[in-house]
XYZ file of C-alpha atoms in Angstrom:
78
model
C -3.241 -51.921 -14.271
C -4.533 -55.402 -15.051
C -8.108 -56.586 -15.251
C -9.579 -59.995 -16.045
C -11.276 -60.536 -19.372
C -14.802 -61.621 -18.412
C -15.115 -64.092 -21.289
C -11.792 -65.902 -21.029
C -10.828 -65.069 -17.396
C -7.337 -64.116 -18.558
C -5.496 -60.979 -17.512
C -5.897 -58.083 -19.886
C -3.750 -54.960 -19.775
C -5.507 -51.619 -19.645
C -3.879 -48.226 -19.969
C -5.006 -45.309 -17.848
C -5.401 -41.903 -19.434
C -3.978 -38.736 -17.834
C -7.206 -37.889 -16.015
C -7.395 -41.378 -14.478
C -3.744 -41.213 -13.387
C -4.329 -37.765 -11.860
C -7.432 -38.978 -9.997
C -5.681 -42.088 -8.690
C -2.698 -40.021 -7.511
C -5.063 -37.560 -5.815
C -6.768 -40.417 -3.955
C -3.423 -41.909 -2.889
C -2.210 -38.528 -1.621
C -5.473 -37.931 0.251
C -5.182 -41.377 1.865
C -1.604 -40.721 2.975
C -2.633 -37.353 4.431
C -5.524 -38.942 6.326
C -3.271 -41.717 7.697
C -0.697 -39.142 8.891
C -3.427 -37.046 10.504
C -4.897 -40.036 12.362
C -1.471 -41.223 13.529
C -0.602 -37.793 14.917
C -4.015 -37.456 16.598
C -3.623 -40.886 18.228
C -0.110 -40.056 19.445
C -1.353 -36.757 20.900
C -4.235 -38.516 22.638
C -1.914 -41.170 24.121
C 0.807 -38.613 24.998
C 3.441 -40.560 23.064
C 6.286 -39.632 20.763
C 6.813 -40.537 17.135
C 10.069 -41.532 15.454
C 10.609 -39.795 12.119
C 13.367 -39.101 9.616
C 14.244 -35.416 9.366
C 17.089 -34.099 7.220
C 18.647 -37.552 6.952
C 18.570 -38.294 10.689
C 16.172 -40.462 12.684
C 14.748 -38.490 15.611
C 12.040 -38.849 18.234
C 9.538 -35.977 18.454
C 6.457 -35.156 20.473
C 3.240 -35.474 18.498
C 2.379 -31.870 19.394
C 5.321 -30.724 17.242
C 3.931 -32.370 14.119
C 1.163 -31.589 11.703
C 0.233 -33.668 8.645
C 1.451 -32.326 5.319
C -1.060 -32.069 2.496
C 0.760 -32.534 -0.779
C -0.386 -30.150 -3.465
C -0.967 -31.847 -6.779
C -1.681 -29.957 -9.931
C -4.368 -30.873 -12.452
C -3.144 -32.524 -15.642
C -2.039 -30.232 -18.426
C -4.358 -30.422 -21.411
């Protein structure tokens, strides 16, 4: 992660600790889940199909067959 030094306006490297990495990953996973949920809801509402990859093959499925997957992440080990 890079931030600008306020005095010199040059990039400065910052290192995230384990808690910050965990929190960022949690937010990314929550965002992906929400995007999947909205996409499936929109496809159901519009009575359309979605194209997905399943077991190495690209297939077309009805939105009613899908549900968003919430990835379980574990808290950092201390």
